[in-house]
């Protein structure tokens, strides 16, 4: 239980994204600007380029081949209802949020519970950079270069007792600092949960940064969950409590609409959301839609977790 | 009112301007890398066109109460302009969904139009608006006479369907559709109240006085 499973070989990537790639993309933008009249029609199908495309300074560990979504999009288009329900609200309303000092409580069915200052909390594991696909339940997607530690390392340090079966996560509840919590669009504080084996999986991350920088407030500063084979809302933000339990935790979206958002919420193109299809997705920056992959493309790594389960029922 | 002759045409141009602007913003965002419509221009444009449909529906339904209350009879001729604009934006909203959003994916279109209630309701809204738009010409009004009035009572169904469509499409934030519901309730409520007052014969007299 406490031993981290080996990282699958196809994820141990040697592909280091060279800085020059990002620099040439800027040049492409300039060229495009000059010749736009001639190529207007053809480029309509090309991905958009961000003028503020960020140069990545550090090599990345685990990653996918997909091109990272530009910084501007990653940090200005997301759901974080604690800071408003519009996609661009969080970037606006979280601007003055103070994410330090920050304390994370680890409790429940563990031998070593504790309250950690964020700086001590992240000492549980090695900080890594990983590029993951991110698929929102609303059928849009991104590719995000996260920085963070493995949740498994945090759990190992806490030493779960044999009765521990699930992990429950809780977001900060502070309506004075999170204005969205003054409106009852969801049950506050936001909570999420994972089965212990999902939580221990080597893909499951607690992110403290994006694009090699500290996590911007709107993306869930200072600490958020990243589970790349699940829909984005499972990635609970601004975590203050991690609790190990023996029964399945209640989750915010599941309470809000049980028929639409299940506990598992694995990315699955064959199981539709009741109100829309999940077969395809629109990658932010691309015009044409692409097919959604089973477990968001991480089937080789995670499908075994759900062997024998009816995924239509356990959505 | 002493307005120039070209005034109604100017109103038409102003009313239609947001449509081409949204399309231009989409093209610009994908070709030039601008961010007029934010990170997800396809979704944003779709939402904007849906919202313009509702705005012009409000405008069309507000003409009669405002005209009666304020005595501005010159407003009357813009009722058709706004009604047709609502249809135009509703149609554009649907075409955007079919061509730009799902990109003529026949399987999904068939799925959406049969299984997804909010899309079925949205499509029904457009279907209800269609005969109203087609019979908005002077010739049609003359030909249909009193049946035109009966037919165009269908317009009261449009905001109800439109709101249901919008409400069902949101995940948790029902704020904007709730706001529009209140506005439509006010506009339709005024009509109901007005009609009741007229039929009961108490148009201007207090209930204690004998009425004519």
XYZ file of C-alpha atoms in Angstrom:
527
model
C 0.000 0.000 0.000
C 2.684 2.456 0.899
C 5.027 1.598 -1.920
C 4.719 3.799 -4.953
C 3.986 1.717 -8.045
C 6.598 2.010 -10.768
C 6.107 4.709 -13.343
C 4.983 3.112 -16.606
C 7.777 3.236 -19.191
C 5.841 5.194 -21.782
C 5.512 8.050 -19.345
C 9.199 8.252 -18.502
C 9.851 10.692 -21.231
C 13.210 11.924 -22.358
C 11.624 14.562 -24.499
C 12.671 17.874 -23.037
C 10.733 20.721 -24.511
C 13.415 23.041 -25.884
C 13.096 26.705 -25.201
C 13.714 27.375 -28.875
C 10.394 25.781 -29.740
C 8.577 28.503 -27.877
C 10.745 31.205 -29.335
C 10.122 30.059 -32.882
C 6.413 30.119 -32.210
C 6.722 33.816 -31.539
C 8.531 34.290 -34.807
C 5.739 32.413 -36.494
C 3.327 34.934 -35.068
C 5.304 37.805 -36.518
C 5.473 36.138 -39.889
C 1.796 35.403 -39.759
C 1.079 39.026 -39.029
C 2.957 40.125 -42.128
C 1.468 37.629 -44.537
C -1.944 37.338 -43.047
C -3.811 38.487 -46.117
C -2.406 35.705 -48.215
C -2.892 32.909 -45.744
C -6.037 34.046 -44.007
C -8.187 31.260 -45.379
C -5.735 28.453 -44.768
C -4.763 29.495 -41.265
C -8.341 29.554 -40.121
C -7.884 25.938 -39.139
C -4.571 26.421 -37.371
C -4.241 26.777 -33.618
C -4.201 30.289 -32.289
C -0.951 31.772 -31.040
C -0.701 33.813 -27.903
C 1.400 36.947 -28.059
C 2.353 36.314 -24.454
C 3.449 32.752 -25.082
C 5.578 31.812 -22.125
C 9.086 30.502 -22.531
C 9.662 27.435 -20.433
C 12.948 27.584 -18.594
C 13.089 24.083 -17.159
C 12.954 20.605 -18.534
C 9.815 18.645 -17.909
C 9.455 15.188 -16.526
C 6.381 13.228 -17.398
C 4.679 14.689 -20.370
C 2.459 14.172 -23.330
C 3.346 15.038 -26.896
C 0.570 17.622 -27.143
C 1.586 21.243 -27.235
C 0.997 23.065 -23.935
C -1.897 25.498 -23.927
C -0.615 29.090 -23.741
C -0.164 30.679 -20.329
C -2.805 33.310 -21.113
C -5.463 30.658 -21.621
C -4.397 28.447 -18.713
C -4.563 31.411 -16.345
C -7.645 33.215 -17.650
C -10.134 30.528 -18.659
C -11.250 28.156 -15.955
C -13.952 27.394 -13.437
C -13.328 28.307 -9.804
C -16.785 29.196 -8.494
C -15.294 30.498 -5.234
C -14.266 33.464 -7.371
C -17.322 33.771 -9.624
C -19.142 31.550 -12.077
C -17.833 33.123 -15.299
C -14.781 31.568 -16.958
C -12.853 34.797 -16.677
C -14.111 35.723 -13.189
C -11.431 33.825 -11.226
C -8.543 35.693 -12.869
C -10.290 38.942 -12.016
C -11.717 38.237 -8.572
C -8.821 36.208 -7.139
C -6.290 38.932 -7.822
C -6.006 40.121 -4.215
C -6.283 36.665 -2.645
C -3.464 35.930 -0.160
C -2.399 32.315 -0.524
C 0.400 32.608 2.080
C 0.693 31.759 4.892
C -1.236 28.536 4.315
C -1.847 25.530 6.497
C -2.861 22.093 5.296
C -4.408 19.663 7.745
C -3.888 15.941 7.216
C -6.226 13.877 9.389
C -8.609 10.964 9.651
C -7.511 7.346 9.392
C -3.769 7.980 9.535
C -1.111 7.191 12.109
C 0.541 10.587 11.731
C -2.018 13.357 11.404
C -0.748 16.903 11.408
C -1.116 20.540 10.499
C 1.556 21.588 8.029
C 2.688 24.967 6.894
C 2.691 24.803 3.100
C 6.515 24.940 2.988
C 6.707 21.850 5.187
C 3.794 20.133 3.525
C 5.530 19.987 0.137
C 8.625 18.414 1.703
C 6.746 15.104 1.613
C 7.978 14.517 -1.921
C 10.141 15.709 -4.750
C 8.777 18.650 -6.736
C 8.320 17.649 -10.382
C 7.171 19.275 -13.605
C 4.685 17.294 -15.634
C 2.667 18.134 -18.722
C -0.827 16.660 -18.467
C -3.926 16.768 -20.597
C -6.806 18.507 -18.833
C -10.356 17.683 -19.921
C -13.246 19.729 -18.594
C -16.656 18.064 -18.260
C -17.959 20.926 -20.440
C -16.128 19.365 -23.426
C -13.182 21.727 -23.696
C -9.613 20.738 -22.944
C -6.118 22.067 -22.395
C -2.587 20.787 -21.987
C -1.082 22.099 -18.766
C 2.532 22.052 -17.554
C 1.986 21.492 -13.844
C 4.552 21.629 -11.070
C 3.970 19.757 -7.843
C 4.418 16.685 -5.703
C 2.858 13.260 -5.842
C -0.163 12.849 -3.598
C 1.167 9.346 -2.799
C 4.171 10.889 -1.026
C 1.899 12.990 1.172
C -0.209 9.966 2.049
C 2.839 7.787 2.736
C 4.157 10.355 5.183
C 0.814 10.339 7.003
C 0.742 6.510 7.129
C -2.868 5.510 6.425
C -4.284 2.881 8.774
C -5.581 -0.375 7.237
C -9.162 0.890 7.478
C -8.510 3.875 5.184
C -10.305 3.424 1.838
C -10.918 6.944 0.557
C -9.368 10.402 0.621
C -11.498 13.510 1.089
C -10.264 16.974 0.128
C -11.689 20.283 1.316
C -11.229 23.798 -0.077
C -10.743 26.822 2.144
C -14.049 28.227 3.394
C -13.724 31.972 3.836
C -16.459 34.050 2.151
C -14.593 37.232 3.062
C -11.677 36.149 0.869
C -13.635 34.024 -1.607
C -16.569 36.198 -2.708
C -18.169 33.411 -4.734
C -18.916 31.575 -1.488
C -21.420 34.277 -0.556
C -23.679 32.899 -3.294
C -25.066 29.369 -2.804
C -24.379 28.081 -6.338
C -22.729 25.026 -4.774
C -22.563 23.637 -1.243
C -19.559 25.314 0.397
C -16.885 24.480 1.139
C -16.155 22.563 -2.050
C -15.157 18.990 -1.329
C -13.809 16.225 -3.535
C -12.754 12.657 -3.069
C -10.745 9.792 -4.481
C -10.534 6.113 -3.758
C -7.245 5.413 -1.951
C -5.779 3.500 -4.911
C -6.611 6.419 -7.217
C -5.013 8.793 -4.737
C -1.866 6.629 -4.555
C -1.546 6.400 -8.337
C 1.725 7.886 -9.638
C -0.166 10.188 -12.024
C -2.085 11.858 -9.185
C -0.493 15.158 -8.276
C -0.855 17.949 -5.788
C 0.134 20.956 -7.869
C 1.829 24.003 -6.429
C 2.692 25.593 -9.739
C 2.100 25.895 -13.447
C 4.595 26.781 -16.192
C 7.373 26.557 -13.625
C 5.919 29.314 -11.467
C 3.852 29.348 -8.306
C 0.220 28.530 -8.965
C -1.694 31.723 -9.798
C -4.586 32.367 -7.387
C -7.198 31.692 -10.061
C -5.774 28.222 -10.687
C -6.180 27.147 -7.064
C -3.273 28.643 -5.141
C -1.404 27.531 -3.265
C -2.246 23.832 -3.609
C -4.627 21.924 -5.864
C -5.329 18.383 -6.918
C -4.562 17.190 -10.468
C -5.989 13.857 -11.613
C -5.423 13.885 -15.382
C -7.717 10.981 -16.286
C -10.723 12.557 -14.567
C -12.831 15.566 -15.503
C -11.377 18.871 -14.373
C -13.834 19.519 -11.531
C -12.225 16.642 -9.603
C -9.137 18.851 -9.364
C -10.164 20.626 -6.166
C -8.426 23.949 -5.579
C -6.972 25.844 -2.588
C -6.919 22.727 -0.414
C -6.851 23.148 3.371
C -7.716 19.633 4.494
C -6.935 16.087 3.420
C -8.829 13.451 5.375
C -8.629 9.691 5.057
C -11.891 7.864 5.603
C -13.442 4.433 5.392
C -16.442 5.529 3.374
C -16.913 7.331 0.078
C -16.768 11.092 0.658
C -19.511 13.379 -0.490
C -18.435 15.636 -3.362
C -19.723 19.131 -4.181
C -20.829 18.570 -7.778
C -22.312 15.191 -7.025
C -24.483 16.827 -4.363
C -25.449 19.604 -6.751
C -26.556 17.283 -9.577
C -26.205 13.579 -8.684
C -27.491 12.416 -12.055
C -24.845 14.381 -13.921
C -21.671 14.225 -11.844
C -20.680 10.934 -10.251
C -17.995 10.153 -7.707
C -15.607 8.702 -10.288
C -16.011 11.212 -13.113
C -13.441 9.485 -15.269
C -13.050 10.955 -18.727
C -15.053 8.577 -20.907
C -16.131 9.350 -24.488
C -18.691 6.537 -24.435
C -20.633 7.783 -21.408
C -22.410 11.040 -22.182
C -23.227 13.746 -19.734
C -27.058 13.683 -19.649
C -27.162 17.075 -21.367
C -24.307 16.769 -23.829
C -22.065 14.313 -25.631
C -18.583 13.588 -24.289
C -17.378 11.953 -27.507
C -15.439 14.982 -28.692
C -13.731 17.964 -27.164
C -12.485 21.357 -28.230
C -8.863 21.916 -27.313
C -8.473 25.563 -26.330
C -6.726 27.301 -29.221
C -7.970 24.860 -31.861
C -10.941 25.314 -34.168
C -11.629 21.720 -35.142
C -12.803 19.378 -32.414
C -10.826 16.280 -31.538
C -12.075 12.925 -30.323
C -11.961 12.480 -26.552
C -9.739 9.607 -25.473
C -10.698 6.948 -22.945
C -9.426 8.037 -19.524
C -8.233 11.179 -21.307
C -5.489 9.161 -23.012
C -4.199 7.600 -19.778
C -5.985 4.260 -20.208
C -2.720 2.277 -20.207
C -1.860 3.663 -16.804
C -5.232 3.669 -15.054
C -7.719 1.329 -16.752
C -6.719 -1.490 -14.384
C -8.016 0.541 -11.430
C -11.531 0.034 -12.769
C -11.313 -3.538 -14.015
C -14.672 -5.256 -13.769
C -16.558 -2.073 -12.962
C -19.577 -0.917 -14.942
C -18.362 2.541 -15.957
C -21.796 3.482 -17.220
C -23.161 3.119 -13.739
C -20.024 4.318 -11.939
C -19.747 7.521 -13.966
C -42.049 62.640 -34.421
C -39.942 64.566 -36.862
C -37.402 61.930 -37.703
C -35.624 61.602 -41.044
C -36.867 59.005 -43.483
C -33.753 56.876 -43.251
C -34.223 56.480 -39.504
C -35.863 53.012 -39.648
C -33.022 51.792 -41.845
C -30.471 53.157 -39.396
C -32.232 51.242 -36.613
C -31.974 48.073 -38.710
C -28.250 48.571 -39.236
C -27.645 49.182 -35.521
C -29.716 46.151 -34.602
C -27.826 43.852 -36.967
C -24.302 45.093 -36.253
C -23.517 42.688 -33.358
C -23.973 39.652 -35.655
C -21.214 40.388 -38.182
C -19.036 41.673 -35.330
C -19.204 38.327 -33.549
C -18.360 36.487 -36.767
C -15.478 38.890 -37.482
C -14.172 38.450 -33.937
C -14.166 34.664 -34.364
C -12.215 34.863 -37.628
C -9.815 37.396 -36.146
C -9.221 35.265 -33.036
C -8.341 32.167 -35.015
C -6.467 33.828 -37.877
C -4.750 36.754 -36.181
C -4.483 35.383 -32.662
C -6.546 38.185 -31.128
C -8.608 37.476 -28.010
C -11.851 39.350 -28.726
C -13.879 36.324 -27.704
C -11.486 35.095 -25.006
C -9.965 31.646 -24.760
C -12.890 29.708 -26.217
C -14.175 31.868 -29.081
C -16.538 29.204 -30.420
C -18.398 28.893 -27.125
C -18.312 32.616 -26.402
C -19.732 33.535 -29.823
C -22.487 30.980 -29.423
C -23.430 32.448 -26.030
C -23.347 36.012 -27.337
C -25.694 35.218 -30.234
C -28.088 33.468 -27.856
C -28.020 36.464 -25.543
C -28.694 38.888 -28.417
C -31.731 36.782 -29.279
C -33.053 37.325 -25.774
C -32.204 41.039 -25.773
C -34.169 41.687 -28.953
C -37.020 39.543 -27.726
C -37.170 41.750 -24.645
C -37.075 44.835 -26.884
C -39.880 43.524 -29.110
C -42.101 42.624 -26.164
C -41.377 45.903 -24.399
C -42.632 48.063 -27.266
C -46.345 47.760 -26.494
C -46.167 48.391 -22.721
C -43.735 51.274 -23.145
C -45.820 52.784 -25.941
C -49.002 52.581 -23.858
C -47.469 53.813 -20.636
C -45.378 56.599 -22.135
C -47.710 57.419 -25.014
C -44.866 57.000 -27.528
C -46.826 55.748 -30.526
C -43.875 56.205 -32.878
C -42.303 53.150 -31.219
C -44.871 50.857 -32.801
C -43.104 50.395 -36.130
C -39.951 49.129 -34.433
C -41.775 46.187 -32.906
C -41.359 44.271 -36.154
C -37.722 45.326 -36.426
C -36.915 43.939 -32.983
C -39.029 40.824 -33.469
C -37.289 40.020 -36.736
C -33.939 40.775 -35.118
C -34.715 38.228 -32.385
C -35.458 35.662 -35.102
C -32.304 36.606 -37.002
C -30.119 36.111 -33.905
C -31.930 32.913 -32.944
C -31.297 31.536 -36.428
C -27.654 32.662 -36.340
C -27.265 31.095 -32.888
C -28.524 27.785 -34.287
C -26.368 28.004 -37.425
C -23.331 28.789 -35.266
C -24.058 25.725 -33.148
C -24.463 23.501 -36.228
C -21.638 24.868 -38.407
C -19.056 26.329 -36.037
C -19.553 24.418 -32.806
C -20.389 20.829 -33.765
C -19.154 21.414 -37.331
C -21.953 19.527 -39.088
C -21.323 16.342 -37.154
C -24.481 14.590 -38.357
C -24.447 11.931 -35.662
C -24.206 14.498 -32.910
C -26.830 16.746 -34.511
C -29.265 13.829 -34.645
C -28.381 12.884 -31.073
C -28.741 16.430 -29.781
C -32.042 17.067 -31.535
C -33.578 13.906 -30.086
C -31.906 13.250 -26.729
C -30.732 16.588 -25.345
C -33.806 18.292 -23.986
C -32.324 21.777 -23.827
C -31.298 21.602 -27.479
C -34.713 20.250 -28.492
C -36.354 23.132 -26.622
C -33.940 25.615 -28.187
C -34.758 24.298 -31.639
C -38.481 24.439 -30.858
C -38.041 28.114 -29.957
C -36.660 28.751 -33.414
C -39.425 26.709 -35.067
C -42.084 28.763 -33.270
C -40.418 31.997 -34.377
C -40.244 30.924 -38.022
C -43.926 31.427 -39.026
C -43.931 34.735 -37.184
C -40.926 35.937 -39.157
C -42.376 34.676 -42.456
C -45.688 36.471 -41.893
C -44.158 39.767 -40.866
C -44.532 41.390 -44.276
C -47.188 43.980 -44.990
C -48.734 41.662 -47.596
C -48.996 38.785 -45.116
C -50.628 41.028 -42.528
C -53.178 42.207 -45.086
C -53.894 38.700 -46.307
C -54.246 37.040 -42.912
C -56.185 39.883 -41.235
C -57.555 38.775 -37.862
C -55.841 35.405 -38.199
C -52.545 37.291 -38.198
C -53.289 38.544 -34.696
C -54.162 35.042 -33.521
C -51.033 33.551 -35.114
C -48.767 36.180 -33.646
C -49.977 35.431 -30.124
C -47.418 32.628 -30.479
C -44.823 35.237 -29.638
C -45.728 34.796 -25.964
C -44.503 31.193 -26.141
C -41.076 32.233 -27.432
C -39.623 33.710 -24.213
C -40.946 30.760 -22.198
C -39.196 28.245 -24.484
C -36.095 30.417 -24.750
C -35.740 30.706 -20.978
C -36.255 26.967 -20.458
C -33.555 26.314 -23.078
C -31.138 28.720 -21.405
C -31.902 27.590 -17.866
C -31.397 23.935 -18.769
C -28.084 24.611 -20.474
C -26.286 26.153 -17.469
C -24.385 24.055 -14.969
C -25.065 25.864 -11.711
C -25.162 29.582 -12.331
C -28.814 30.343 -13.043
C -28.326 34.083 -12.455
C -28.598 35.374 -16.054
C -31.584 33.214 -17.105
C -33.284 34.077 -13.807
C -32.825 37.782 -14.515
C -34.340 37.450 -17.990
C -37.196 35.374 -16.541
C -38.053 38.281 -14.273
C -37.984 40.734 -17.178
C -40.226 38.528 -19.323
C -42.566 37.911 -16.374
C -42.911 41.669 -16.053
C -43.602 42.172 -19.777
C -46.098 39.317 -20.052
C -47.593 40.118 -16.650
C -48.321 43.675 -17.745
C -50.230 42.341 -20.761
C -52.252 39.971 -18.635
C -53.063 42.706 -16.149
C -53.929 45.132 -18.939
C -56.157 42.658 -20.751
C -57.999 41.789 -17.541
C -58.559 45.431 -16.737
C -59.996 46.099 -20.172
C -62.363 43.140 -20.212
C -63.635 43.805 -16.697
C -64.587 47.320 -17.743
C -62.759 48.999 -14.894
C -60.292 50.658 -17.174
C -59.992 53.966 -15.403
C -62.533 53.961 -12.642
C -61.945 52.846 -9.078
C -63.997 49.806 -8.007
C -66.196 51.867 -5.644
C -67.640 53.986 -8.463
C -70.285 52.579 -10.766
C -68.848 51.864 -14.204
C -70.415 52.802 -17.504
